């Protein structure tokens, strides 16, 4: 047990770092202007949309208020549908006037218009839009879907809310898309006349990335490393041979967890400020945890000598605060899952870690008591009832 755990923690740590770098690199944009299109189509304006590997190319004809456009979505598989929409009277998906495309069964490319009325029951079925779409077609070329369409712009303005999306196919029909990350950041505005694109898509994805970094940093520090360090302190020090190694492992775990944890805590405070969520239970528990964690670090420096008669009280304080930190951390990580709403796998992975820690603790607790009782039998004169001395020294009852 003592041999395998220290290996798995660095592996978890490394895979979390890998996750962070993937999140950061996935949003890098590709060049927009160098794209060539079939049928000698040439578009004078082009913009890389902030998320979901999507590009909008178009020509705007002021004389008849039409737009010839190409919506290009890269990194697509044949089991995906893609859609791009204007929302004339609102934002987001409800009310979106969408162009939809996917490769249907038998490889036939489907491209049609769809008006989203109720987002809960929408299957993106074909229907007319609130404005005229004289032509629409699509093609699938080397992991890209390109929708070509001509729009007759409604009203008299040239700036519109836009929304774009990708999702999986279910048979020959679009199925529900993800409801997190880039899939909820894919909204903004487009001005067909001056080519400007606005929207908080970029900001939303940055915020999402910061939330993920916050979650990963705090989960590995407070949620994984700290309980591991506590297990080391509680169960390793019973064995005389592990002194003083357990102490150094414990201090190394807790202090590196504290440093990473404070970084994660800082990102959390900033996120809370930005999102206006500055009085949530999650935030208040986080601040409490920071205070208790800091207290533990200072308490380490102020701990009485092993032989000092007050050392016992210091130990009770140190264990009490330590267990409180672990319990509050677990509560707060689940509060964080509620706010962040990450892919289910993250929550399941964390539940798995908690359960394995719990199982390890129970096993080691039994083993420790077995070990201590056996040791007592061998030395019947010892008066100690507890495996640990008040002075924190291992093996004192032998
Ligand atoms: C709109 O005008 C442009 C050029 O001014 C023309 O090429 C295009 O065919 C017209 N579109 C429609 C649908 O009339």
mmCIF file of C-alpha atoms and ligand atoms in Angstrom:
data_model
loop_
_atom_site.group_PDB
_atom_site.id
_atom_site.type_symbol
_atom_site.label_atom_id
_atom_site.label_comp_id
_atom_site.label_asym_id
_atom_site.label_seq_id
_atom_site.Cartn_x
_atom_site.Cartn_y
_atom_site.Cartn_z
ATOM 1 C CA UNK A 1 0.000 0.000 0.000
ATOM 2 C CA UNK A 2 2.695 2.419 1.039
ATOM 3 C CA UNK A 3 4.583 1.459 -2.081
ATOM 4 C CA UNK A 4 1.871 1.991 -4.636
ATOM 5 C CA UNK A 5 0.156 5.176 -3.457
ATOM 6 C CA UNK A 6 3.047 7.609 -3.906
ATOM 7 C CA UNK A 7 3.292 6.492 -7.541
ATOM 8 C CA UNK A 8 -0.332 7.005 -8.393
ATOM 9 C CA UNK A 9 -0.520 10.542 -7.078
ATOM 10 C CA UNK A 10 2.163 11.934 -9.429
ATOM 11 C CA UNK A 11 0.451 10.132 -12.305
ATOM 12 C CA UNK A 12 -2.854 11.774 -11.461
ATOM 13 C CA UNK A 13 -1.059 15.088 -11.136
ATOM 14 C CA UNK A 14 0.610 14.711 -14.553
ATOM 15 C CA UNK A 15 -2.584 13.697 -16.289
ATOM 16 C CA UNK A 16 -4.298 16.747 -14.799
ATOM 17 C CA UNK A 17 -1.551 18.990 -16.151
ATOM 18 C CA UNK A 18 -1.969 17.332 -19.538
ATOM 19 C CA UNK A 19 -5.681 18.081 -19.341
ATOM 20 C CA UNK A 20 -4.951 21.758 -18.654
ATOM 21 C CA UNK A 21 -2.618 22.040 -21.638
ATOM 22 C CA UNK A 22 -5.169 20.340 -23.895
ATOM 23 C CA UNK A 23 -7.809 22.816 -22.772
ATOM 24 C CA UNK A 24 -5.477 25.699 -23.548
ATOM 25 C CA UNK A 25 -4.333 24.469 -26.946
ATOM 26 C CA UNK A 26 -7.770 23.393 -28.180
ATOM 27 C CA UNK A 27 -8.959 26.963 -28.682
ATOM 28 C CA UNK A 28 -6.176 28.074 -31.010
ATOM 29 C CA UNK A 29 -7.662 29.411 -34.224
ATOM 30 C CA UNK A 30 -6.745 28.474 -37.750
ATOM 31 C CA UNK A 31 -6.095 30.731 -40.666
ATOM 32 C CA UNK A 32 -9.269 31.980 -42.234
ATOM 33 C CA UNK A 33 -8.300 33.797 -45.445
ATOM 34 C CA UNK A 34 -6.329 31.000 -47.112
ATOM 35 C CA UNK A 35 -9.371 28.722 -47.461
ATOM 36 C CA UNK A 36 -10.476 27.820 -50.961
ATOM 37 C CA UNK A 37 -13.984 26.675 -51.800
ATOM 38 C CA UNK A 38 -15.491 24.474 -54.465
ATOM 39 C CA UNK A 39 -17.383 25.951 -57.436
ATOM 40 C CA UNK A 40 -15.008 28.934 -57.651
ATOM 41 C CA UNK A 41 -16.778 30.544 -54.754
ATOM 42 C CA UNK A 42 -14.867 33.526 -53.404
ATOM 43 C CA UNK A 43 -15.824 35.406 -50.252
ATOM 44 C CA UNK A 44 -14.500 38.862 -49.447
ATOM 45 C CA UNK A 45 -15.066 38.667 -45.686
ATOM 46 C CA UNK A 46 -14.042 35.941 -43.306
ATOM 47 C CA UNK A 47 -13.955 35.540 -39.583
ATOM 48 C CA UNK A 48 -12.863 32.764 -37.240
ATOM 49 C CA UNK A 49 -15.643 32.300 -34.717
ATOM 50 C CA UNK A 50 -14.372 32.237 -31.119
ATOM 51 C CA UNK A 51 -15.186 28.613 -30.311
ATOM 52 C CA UNK A 52 -16.000 25.225 -31.860
ATOM 53 C CA UNK A 53 -13.473 25.399 -34.751
ATOM 54 C CA UNK A 54 -15.903 27.364 -36.904
ATOM 55 C CA UNK A 55 -15.467 30.008 -39.609
ATOM 56 C CA UNK A 56 -17.887 32.295 -41.365
ATOM 57 C CA UNK A 57 -17.083 33.542 -44.893
ATOM 58 C CA UNK A 58 -19.460 35.833 -46.805
ATOM 59 C CA UNK A 59 -20.260 38.489 -49.410
ATOM 60 C CA UNK A 60 -22.840 41.116 -48.541
ATOM 61 C CA UNK A 61 -24.818 42.739 -51.368
ATOM 62 C CA UNK A 62 -26.172 46.045 -50.156
ATOM 63 C CA UNK A 63 -28.353 46.578 -53.286
ATOM 64 C CA UNK A 64 -30.674 43.642 -52.582
ATOM 65 C CA UNK A 65 -29.749 42.957 -48.933
ATOM 66 C CA UNK A 66 -28.579 39.425 -49.603
ATOM 67 C CA UNK A 67 -25.666 37.570 -48.074
ATOM 68 C CA UNK A 68 -23.885 34.698 -49.801
ATOM 69 C CA UNK A 69 -22.140 32.771 -47.066
ATOM 70 C CA UNK A 70 -20.103 29.710 -46.300
ATOM 71 C CA UNK A 71 -20.191 28.366 -42.748
ATOM 72 C CA UNK A 72 -17.213 26.073 -42.253
ATOM 73 C CA UNK A 73 -16.946 23.748 -39.263
ATOM 74 C CA UNK A 74 -13.654 21.839 -39.008
ATOM 75 C CA UNK A 75 -12.737 18.727 -37.046
ATOM 76 C CA UNK A 76 -16.097 17.101 -37.795
ATOM 77 C CA UNK A 77 -16.814 13.394 -38.168
ATOM 78 C CA UNK A 78 -19.446 11.740 -40.338
ATOM 79 C CA UNK A 79 -21.516 11.121 -37.202
ATOM 80 C CA UNK A 80 -21.848 14.842 -36.437
ATOM 81 C CA UNK A 81 -24.382 17.434 -37.422
ATOM 82 C CA UNK A 82 -23.448 21.125 -37.550
ATOM 83 C CA UNK A 83 -25.634 24.214 -37.559
ATOM 84 C CA UNK A 84 -25.278 27.958 -37.875
ATOM 85 C CA UNK A 85 -28.134 30.330 -37.157
ATOM 86 C CA UNK A 86 -29.250 33.921 -36.933
ATOM 87 C CA UNK A 87 -31.477 34.785 -34.024
ATOM 88 C CA UNK A 88 -33.568 37.731 -35.092
ATOM 89 C CA UNK A 89 -35.557 38.392 -31.933
ATOM 90 C CA UNK A 90 -33.417 36.873 -29.197
ATOM 91 C CA UNK A 91 -30.130 35.308 -28.275
ATOM 92 C CA UNK A 92 -28.995 31.726 -28.076
ATOM 93 C CA UNK A 93 -30.835 28.746 -29.408
ATOM 94 C CA UNK A 94 -34.465 29.579 -28.606
ATOM 95 C CA UNK A 95 -35.795 31.267 -31.744
ATOM 96 C CA UNK A 96 -32.690 30.498 -33.797
ATOM 97 C CA UNK A 97 -33.195 30.469 -37.577
ATOM 98 C CA UNK A 98 -30.791 27.708 -38.416
ATOM 99 C CA UNK A 99 -28.934 26.237 -41.373
ATOM 100 C CA UNK A 100 -28.332 22.555 -40.607
ATOM 101 C CA UNK A 101 -26.074 20.026 -42.343
ATOM 102 C CA UNK A 102 -24.823 16.496 -41.874
ATOM 103 C CA UNK A 103 -23.912 13.416 -43.847
ATOM 104 C CA UNK A 104 -27.008 11.268 -43.921
ATOM 105 C CA UNK A 105 -27.171 7.492 -44.192
ATOM 106 C CA UNK A 106 -25.750 6.298 -47.506
ATOM 107 C CA UNK A 107 -23.412 9.306 -47.587
ATOM 108 C CA UNK A 108 -26.020 11.744 -48.921
ATOM 109 C CA UNK A 109 -25.289 15.242 -47.711
ATOM 110 C CA UNK A 110 -28.274 16.821 -45.994
ATOM 111 C CA UNK A 111 -28.604 20.612 -45.866
ATOM 112 C CA UNK A 112 -31.775 22.387 -44.877
ATOM 113 C CA UNK A 113 -33.236 25.199 -42.817
ATOM 114 C CA UNK A 114 -34.788 24.711 -39.389
ATOM 115 C CA UNK A 115 -36.544 27.114 -37.095
ATOM 116 C CA UNK A 116 -35.967 26.346 -33.421
ATOM 117 C CA UNK A 117 -39.101 27.090 -31.443
ATOM 118 C CA UNK A 118 -38.799 25.069 -28.261
ATOM 119 C CA UNK A 119 -35.219 24.175 -27.346
ATOM 120 C CA UNK A 120 -36.366 21.296 -25.133
ATOM 121 C CA UNK A 121 -38.032 19.339 -27.895
ATOM 122 C CA UNK A 122 -36.087 20.591 -30.898
ATOM 123 C CA UNK A 123 -34.806 17.875 -33.194
ATOM 124 C CA UNK A 124 -33.730 20.435 -35.803
ATOM 125 C CA UNK A 125 -36.349 19.140 -38.208
ATOM 126 C CA UNK A 126 -36.650 20.888 -41.603
ATOM 127 C CA UNK A 127 -38.865 23.955 -41.802
ATOM 128 C CA UNK A 128 -39.053 27.457 -43.217
ATOM 129 C CA UNK A 129 -37.282 30.344 -41.576
ATOM 130 C CA UNK A 130 -38.684 33.756 -40.726
ATOM 131 C CA UNK A 131 -36.653 35.144 -43.658
ATOM 132 C CA UNK A 132 -36.026 33.863 -47.157
ATOM 133 C CA UNK A 133 -33.156 31.477 -47.914
ATOM 134 C CA UNK A 134 -32.998 31.252 -51.740
ATOM 135 C CA UNK A 135 -30.319 28.568 -51.765
ATOM 136 C CA UNK A 136 -28.658 26.119 -49.381
ATOM 137 C CA UNK A 137 -26.260 23.222 -49.907
ATOM 138 C CA UNK A 138 -23.453 21.526 -48.014
ATOM 139 C CA UNK A 139 -20.384 19.411 -48.528
ATOM 140 C CA UNK A 140 -18.201 17.200 -46.383
ATOM 141 C CA UNK A 141 -14.509 17.545 -47.245
ATOM 142 C CA UNK A 142 -11.688 16.060 -45.172
ATOM 143 C CA UNK A 143 -13.272 16.383 -41.730
ATOM 144 C CA UNK A 144 -14.955 19.700 -42.539
ATOM 145 C CA UNK A 145 -18.598 20.416 -43.154
ATOM 146 C CA UNK A 146 -19.222 23.533 -45.230
ATOM 147 C CA UNK A 147 -22.731 24.972 -45.544
ATOM 148 C CA UNK A 148 -23.254 27.293 -48.532
ATOM 149 C CA UNK A 149 -26.319 29.491 -48.421
ATOM 150 C CA UNK A 150 -27.817 32.752 -49.588
ATOM 151 C CA UNK A 151 -29.841 34.715 -47.065
ATOM 152 C CA UNK A 152 -32.315 37.500 -47.692
ATOM 153 C CA UNK A 153 -31.656 39.640 -44.626
ATOM 154 C CA UNK A 154 -34.786 40.569 -42.666
ATOM 155 C CA UNK A 155 -35.552 44.077 -41.362
ATOM 156 C CA UNK A 156 -33.245 46.912 -42.280
ATOM 157 C CA UNK A 157 -30.142 46.356 -40.145
ATOM 158 C CA UNK A 158 -27.014 44.402 -40.918
ATOM 159 C CA UNK A 159 -26.051 43.290 -37.390
ATOM 160 C CA UNK A 160 -27.581 40.103 -36.005
ATOM 161 C CA UNK A 161 -27.199 37.695 -33.139
ATOM 162 C CA UNK A 162 -25.628 34.484 -34.320
ATOM 163 C CA UNK A 163 -25.257 31.050 -32.783
ATOM 164 C CA UNK A 164 -23.491 27.951 -34.074
ATOM 165 C CA UNK A 165 -23.349 24.390 -32.897
ATOM 166 C CA UNK A 166 -22.159 20.819 -33.354
ATOM 167 C CA UNK A 167 -23.731 17.645 -32.048
ATOM 168 C CA UNK A 168 -24.019 13.907 -32.615
ATOM 169 C CA UNK A 169 -26.344 12.146 -35.026
ATOM 170 C CA UNK A 170 -28.833 9.578 -33.881
ATOM 171 C CA UNK A 171 -29.490 7.470 -36.974
ATOM 172 C CA UNK A 172 -30.405 10.005 -39.632
ATOM 173 C CA UNK A 173 -31.422 12.758 -37.216
ATOM 174 C CA UNK A 174 -29.595 15.383 -35.138
ATOM 175 C CA UNK A 175 -29.465 14.511 -31.426
ATOM 176 C CA UNK A 176 -28.839 16.776 -28.426
ATOM 177 C CA UNK A 177 -25.498 18.566 -28.275
ATOM 178 C CA UNK A 178 -23.289 19.034 -25.196
ATOM 179 C CA UNK A 179 -24.485 21.620 -22.700
ATOM 180 C CA UNK A 180 -21.121 22.723 -21.370
ATOM 181 C CA UNK A 181 -17.915 24.479 -22.361
ATOM 182 C CA UNK A 182 -17.608 25.684 -25.931
ATOM 183 C CA UNK A 183 -21.080 24.376 -26.808
ATOM 184 C CA UNK A 184 -22.662 27.015 -24.594
ATOM 185 C CA UNK A 185 -20.163 29.742 -25.512
ATOM 186 C CA UNK A 186 -20.965 29.664 -29.236
ATOM 187 C CA UNK A 187 -23.061 32.828 -29.454
ATOM 188 C CA UNK A 188 -22.364 36.415 -30.425
ATOM 189 C CA UNK A 189 -23.197 38.977 -33.090
ATOM 190 C CA UNK A 190 -22.186 39.390 -36.714
ATOM 191 C CA UNK A 191 -22.346 42.567 -38.772
ATOM 192 C CA UNK A 192 -22.532 41.591 -42.452
ATOM 193 C CA UNK A 193 -21.810 45.140 -43.645
ATOM 194 C CA UNK A 194 -18.607 45.948 -41.783
ATOM 195 C CA UNK A 195 -17.444 42.372 -41.089
ATOM 196 C CA UNK A 196 -17.250 42.775 -37.339
ATOM 197 C CA UNK A 197 -18.006 39.900 -35.026
ATOM 198 C CA UNK A 198 -18.624 40.464 -31.345
ATOM 199 C CA UNK A 199 -19.852 38.363 -28.514
ATOM 200 C CA UNK A 200 -18.591 36.906 -25.335
ATOM 201 C CA UNK A 201 -17.802 33.571 -26.962
ATOM 202 C CA UNK A 202 -14.118 34.261 -26.427
ATOM 203 C CA UNK A 203 -14.629 35.523 -22.895
ATOM 204 C CA UNK A 204 -16.978 32.664 -22.102
ATOM 205 C CA UNK A 205 -14.494 30.056 -23.227
ATOM 206 C CA UNK A 206 -11.690 31.787 -21.307
ATOM 207 C CA UNK A 207 -13.870 31.796 -18.206
ATOM 208 C CA UNK A 208 -14.701 28.148 -18.768
ATOM 209 C CA UNK A 209 -10.995 27.346 -19.109
ATOM 210 C CA UNK A 210 -10.206 29.258 -15.901
ATOM 211 C CA UNK A 211 -12.966 27.363 -14.122
ATOM 212 C CA UNK A 212 -11.463 24.097 -15.301
ATOM 213 C CA UNK A 213 -7.993 25.138 -14.145
ATOM 214 C CA UNK A 214 -9.444 26.188 -10.788
ATOM 215 C CA UNK A 215 -11.225 22.847 -10.472
ATOM 216 C CA UNK A 216 -8.206 20.756 -11.427
ATOM 217 C CA UNK A 217 -5.771 22.663 -9.183
ATOM 218 C CA UNK A 218 -8.039 22.447 -6.163
ATOM 219 C CA UNK A 219 -9.118 18.868 -6.720
ATOM 220 C CA UNK A 220 -5.521 17.611 -6.894
ATOM 221 C CA UNK A 221 -4.235 19.755 -4.019
ATOM 222 C CA UNK A 222 -6.990 19.920 -1.399
ATOM 223 C CA UNK A 223 -8.889 16.926 -2.703
ATOM 224 C CA UNK A 224 -6.171 14.360 -3.463
ATOM 225 C CA UNK A 225 -2.766 15.341 -2.048
ATOM 226 C CA UNK A 226 -3.896 16.566 1.378
ATOM 227 C CA UNK A 227 -5.943 13.500 2.345
ATOM 228 C CA UNK A 228 -3.071 11.363 1.064
ATOM 229 C CA UNK A 229 -0.662 13.239 3.352
ATOM 230 C CA UNK A 230 -3.056 12.735 6.259
ATOM 231 C CA UNK A 231 -3.240 8.986 5.585
ATOM 232 C CA UNK A 232 0.565 8.865 5.553
ATOM 233 C CA UNK A 233 0.750 10.676 8.890
ATOM 234 C CA UNK A 234 -1.909 8.598 10.563
ATOM 235 C CA UNK A 235 -0.952 5.112 9.420
ATOM 236 C CA UNK A 236 2.702 5.191 8.512
ATOM 237 C CA UNK A 237 3.991 6.546 11.789
ATOM 238 C CA UNK A 238 2.822 3.500 13.718
ATOM 239 C CA UNK A 239 5.702 1.631 12.169
ATOM 240 C CA UNK A 240 8.908 2.373 13.910
ATOM 241 C CA UNK A 241 10.901 1.855 10.720
ATOM 242 C CA UNK A 242 9.014 4.675 8.981
ATOM 243 C CA UNK A 243 10.243 7.320 11.424
ATOM 244 C CA UNK A 244 11.098 10.006 10.436
ATOM 245 C CA UNK A 245 10.220 9.287 6.771
ATOM 246 C CA UNK A 246 6.452 9.609 7.427
ATOM 247 C CA UNK A 247 7.009 13.078 8.813
ATOM 248 C CA UNK A 248 8.875 14.310 5.744
ATOM 249 C CA UNK A 249 6.378 12.716 3.345
ATOM 250 C CA UNK A 250 3.537 14.302 5.323
ATOM 251 C CA UNK A 251 5.144 17.750 5.323
ATOM 252 C CA UNK A 252 6.075 17.485 1.622
ATOM 253 C CA UNK A 253 2.504 16.456 0.660
ATOM 254 C CA UNK A 254 0.770 19.061 2.767
ATOM 255 C CA UNK A 255 3.044 21.947 1.855
ATOM 256 C CA UNK A 256 2.996 21.259 -1.900
ATOM 257 C CA UNK A 257 -0.778 20.766 -1.660
ATOM 258 C CA UNK A 258 -1.017 24.072 0.199
ATOM 259 C CA UNK A 259 0.983 25.944 -2.467
ATOM 260 C CA UNK A 260 -1.039 24.482 -5.366
ATOM 261 C CA UNK A 261 -4.196 24.914 -3.302
ATOM 262 C CA UNK A 262 -3.584 28.610 -2.699
ATOM 263 C CA UNK A 263 -3.075 29.114 -6.459
ATOM 264 C CA UNK A 264 -6.362 27.319 -7.071
ATOM 265 C CA UNK A 265 -8.054 29.329 -4.336
ATOM 266 C CA UNK A 266 -6.838 32.578 -5.932
ATOM 267 C CA UNK A 267 -8.271 31.615 -9.333
ATOM 268 C CA UNK A 268 -11.528 30.783 -7.558
ATOM 269 C CA UNK A 269 -11.791 34.191 -5.885
ATOM 270 C CA UNK A 270 -11.201 35.881 -9.250
ATOM 271 C CA UNK A 271 -13.845 33.705 -10.921
ATOM 272 C CA UNK A 272 -16.341 34.498 -8.179
ATOM 273 C CA UNK A 273 -15.759 38.207 -8.660
ATOM 274 C CA UNK A 274 -16.113 38.021 -12.452
ATOM 275 C CA UNK A 275 -19.284 35.975 -12.421
ATOM 276 C CA UNK A 276 -20.954 37.939 -9.635
ATOM 277 C CA UNK A 277 -21.187 34.701 -7.638
ATOM 278 C CA UNK A 278 -19.427 36.329 -4.724
ATOM 279 C CA UNK A 279 -21.533 35.067 -1.851
ATOM 280 C CA UNK A 280 -21.982 31.396 -2.563
ATOM 281 C CA UNK A 281 -21.513 28.596 -0.046
ATOM 282 C CA UNK A 282 -18.732 27.331 -2.301
ATOM 283 C CA UNK A 283 -16.846 30.610 -1.927
ATOM 284 C CA UNK A 284 -17.388 30.849 1.827
ATOM 285 C CA UNK A 285 -16.228 27.288 2.431
ATOM 286 C CA UNK A 286 -13.243 28.034 0.194
ATOM 287 C CA UNK A 287 -12.241 31.034 2.316
ATOM 288 C CA UNK A 288 -12.684 28.984 5.509
ATOM 289 C CA UNK A 289 -10.476 26.266 4.022
ATOM 290 C CA UNK A 290 -7.793 28.766 3.105
ATOM 291 C CA UNK A 291 -7.796 30.103 6.706
ATOM 292 C CA UNK A 292 -7.664 26.619 8.245
ATOM 293 C CA UNK A 293 -4.953 25.498 5.813
ATOM 294 C CA UNK A 294 -2.853 28.561 6.575
ATOM 295 C CA UNK A 295 -3.351 27.969 10.287
ATOM 296 C CA UNK A 296 -2.007 24.428 9.863
ATOM 297 C CA UNK A 297 1.102 25.702 8.097
ATOM 298 C CA UNK A 298 1.844 28.203 10.864
ATOM 299 C CA UNK A 299 0.971 25.678 13.547
ATOM 300 C CA UNK A 300 3.639 23.385 12.142
ATOM 301 C CA UNK A 301 6.245 26.047 12.808
ATOM 302 C CA UNK A 302 4.908 26.753 16.303
ATOM 303 C CA UNK A 303 4.533 23.130 17.432
ATOM 304 C CA UNK A 304 5.903 22.438 20.906
ATOM 305 C CA UNK A 305 8.817 20.112 21.361
ATOM 306 C CA UNK A 306 8.029 16.383 21.433
ATOM 307 C CA UNK A 307 8.655 16.241 25.191
ATOM 308 C CA UNK A 308 6.678 19.355 25.985
ATOM 309 C CA UNK A 309 3.621 18.590 28.103
ATOM 310 C CA UNK A 310 1.453 20.825 25.864
ATOM 311 C CA UNK A 311 2.396 18.826 22.775
ATOM 312 C CA UNK A 312 -0.605 16.542 23.353
ATOM 313 C CA UNK A 313 -3.015 19.494 23.099
ATOM 314 C CA UNK A 314 -1.222 20.738 20.021
ATOM 315 C CA UNK A 315 -1.664 17.280 18.462
ATOM 316 C CA UNK A 316 -5.397 17.261 19.192
ATOM 317 C CA UNK A 317 -5.714 20.697 17.649
ATOM 318 C CA UNK A 318 -3.669 19.663 14.592
ATOM 319 C CA UNK A 319 -5.708 16.490 13.987
ATOM 320 C CA UNK A 320 -8.997 18.283 14.577
ATOM 321 C CA UNK A 321 -8.267 21.051 12.104
ATOM 322 C CA UNK A 322 -6.801 18.522 9.656
ATOM 323 C CA UNK A 323 -9.927 16.356 9.652
ATOM 324 C CA UNK A 324 -12.136 19.447 9.404
ATOM 325 C CA UNK A 325 -10.163 20.543 6.326
ATOM 326 C CA UNK A 326 -10.597 17.139 4.675
ATOM 327 C CA UNK A 327 -14.355 17.030 5.320
ATOM 328 C CA UNK A 328 -14.943 20.634 4.239
ATOM 329 C CA UNK A 329 -12.826 20.037 1.134
ATOM 330 C CA UNK A 330 -14.937 17.077 0.042
ATOM 331 C CA UNK A 331 -18.127 19.082 0.605
ATOM 332 C CA UNK A 332 -16.708 22.006 -1.341
ATOM 333 C CA UNK A 333 -15.493 19.954 -4.272
ATOM 334 C CA UNK A 334 -19.043 18.668 -4.720
ATOM 335 C CA UNK A 335 -20.369 22.249 -4.435
ATOM 336 C CA UNK A 336 -17.829 23.109 -7.135
ATOM 337 C CA UNK A 337 -19.097 20.305 -9.368
ATOM 338 C CA UNK A 338 -22.564 21.862 -9.114
ATOM 339 C CA UNK A 339 -21.250 25.234 -10.292
ATOM 340 C CA UNK A 340 -18.843 23.980 -12.942
ATOM 341 C CA UNK A 341 -21.009 21.149 -14.252
ATOM 342 C CA UNK A 342 -18.090 19.313 -15.879
ATOM 343 C CA UNK A 343 -18.303 16.116 -17.890
ATOM 344 C CA UNK A 344 -19.613 13.327 -15.656
ATOM 345 C CA UNK A 345 -16.280 11.513 -15.811
ATOM 346 C CA UNK A 346 -14.645 14.098 -13.550
ATOM 347 C CA UNK A 347 -17.193 13.693 -10.816
ATOM 348 C CA UNK A 348 -17.038 9.916 -11.082
ATOM 349 C CA UNK A 349 -13.232 9.973 -10.964
ATOM 350 C CA UNK A 350 -13.306 12.074 -7.813
ATOM 351 C CA UNK A 351 -15.920 9.855 -6.175
ATOM 352 C CA UNK A 352 -13.665 6.909 -7.061
ATOM 353 C CA UNK A 353 -10.687 8.575 -5.374
ATOM 354 C CA UNK A 354 -12.716 9.340 -2.214
ATOM 355 C CA UNK A 355 -14.017 5.787 -2.029
ATOM 356 C CA UNK A 356 -10.539 4.298 -2.485
ATOM 357 C CA UNK A 357 -9.117 6.623 0.171
ATOM 358 C CA UNK A 358 -11.934 5.593 2.489
ATOM 359 C CA UNK A 359 -11.298 1.906 1.806
ATOM 360 C CA UNK A 360 -7.550 2.320 2.310
ATOM 361 C CA UNK A 361 -8.156 4.180 5.582
ATOM 362 C CA UNK A 362 -10.500 1.468 6.893
ATOM 363 C CA UNK A 363 -8.056 -1.309 5.976
ATOM 364 C CA UNK A 364 -5.113 0.514 7.503
ATOM 365 C CA UNK A 365 -7.151 1.350 10.603
ATOM 366 C CA UNK A 366 -7.880 -2.366 11.146
ATOM 367 C CA UNK A 367 -4.310 -3.309 10.410
ATOM 368 C CA UNK A 368 -2.994 -0.634 12.780
ATOM 369 C CA UNK A 369 -5.153 -1.850 15.654
ATOM 370 C CA UNK A 370 -4.172 -5.460 14.966
ATOM 371 C CA UNK A 371 -0.534 -4.401 14.956
ATOM 372 C CA UNK A 372 -0.860 -2.380 18.153
ATOM 373 C CA UNK A 373 -2.740 -5.079 20.052
ATOM 374 C CA UNK A 374 -0.209 -7.668 18.962
ATOM 375 C CA UNK A 375 2.582 -5.405 20.141
ATOM 376 C CA UNK A 376 0.838 -4.867 23.479
ATOM 377 C CA UNK A 377 0.571 -8.635 24.013
ATOM 378 C CA UNK A 378 4.280 -8.898 23.525
ATOM 379 C CA UNK A 379 4.878 -6.098 26.060
ATOM 380 C CA UNK A 380 2.105 -6.564 28.643
ATOM 381 C CA UNK A 381 3.488 -3.894 30.953
ATOM 382 C CA UNK A 382 2.830 -1.070 28.567
ATOM 383 C CA UNK A 383 0.018 1.190 29.739
ATOM 384 C CA UNK A 384 -0.698 2.834 26.373
ATOM 385 C CA UNK A 385 -4.156 2.410 24.940
ATOM 386 C CA UNK A 386 -3.673 4.323 21.744
ATOM 387 C CA UNK A 387 -1.281 3.621 18.928
ATOM 388 C CA UNK A 388 0.007 7.161 18.951
ATOM 389 C CA UNK A 389 1.629 8.847 21.879
ATOM 390 C CA UNK A 390 0.577 12.324 22.813
ATOM 391 C CA UNK A 391 4.001 13.494 21.763
ATOM 392 C CA UNK A 392 3.488 12.213 18.234
ATOM 393 C CA UNK A 393 6.327 9.717 18.529
ATOM 394 C CA UNK A 394 5.827 6.320 16.964
ATOM 395 C CA UNK A 395 6.390 3.046 18.715
ATOM 396 C CA UNK A 396 6.667 4.509 22.185
ATOM 397 C CA UNK A 397 4.696 1.672 23.744
ATOM 398 C CA UNK A 398 7.312 -0.918 22.857
HETATM 399 C C1 LIG B 1 -28.179 40.380 -55.200
HETATM 400 O O1 LIG B 1 -27.287 41.262 -55.843
HETATM 401 C C2 LIG B 1 -26.049 40.669 -56.272
HETATM 402 C C3 LIG B 1 -25.155 41.723 -56.875
HETATM 403 O O2 LIG B 1 -25.553 43.004 -56.573
HETATM 404 C C4 LIG B 1 -26.301 39.562 -57.240
HETATM 405 O O3 LIG B 1 -25.082 38.956 -57.631
HETATM 406 C C5 LIG B 1 -27.200 38.526 -56.588
HETATM 407 O O4 LIG B 1 -27.540 37.532 -57.502
HETATM 408 C C6 LIG B 1 -28.471 39.170 -56.050
HETATM 409 N N1 LIG B 1 -29.167 38.150 -55.308
HETATM 410 C C7 LIG B 1 -30.466 37.925 -55.376
HETATM 411 C C8 LIG B 1 -30.996 36.787 -54.566
HETATM 412 O O5 LIG B 1 -31.168 38.611 -56.075
#
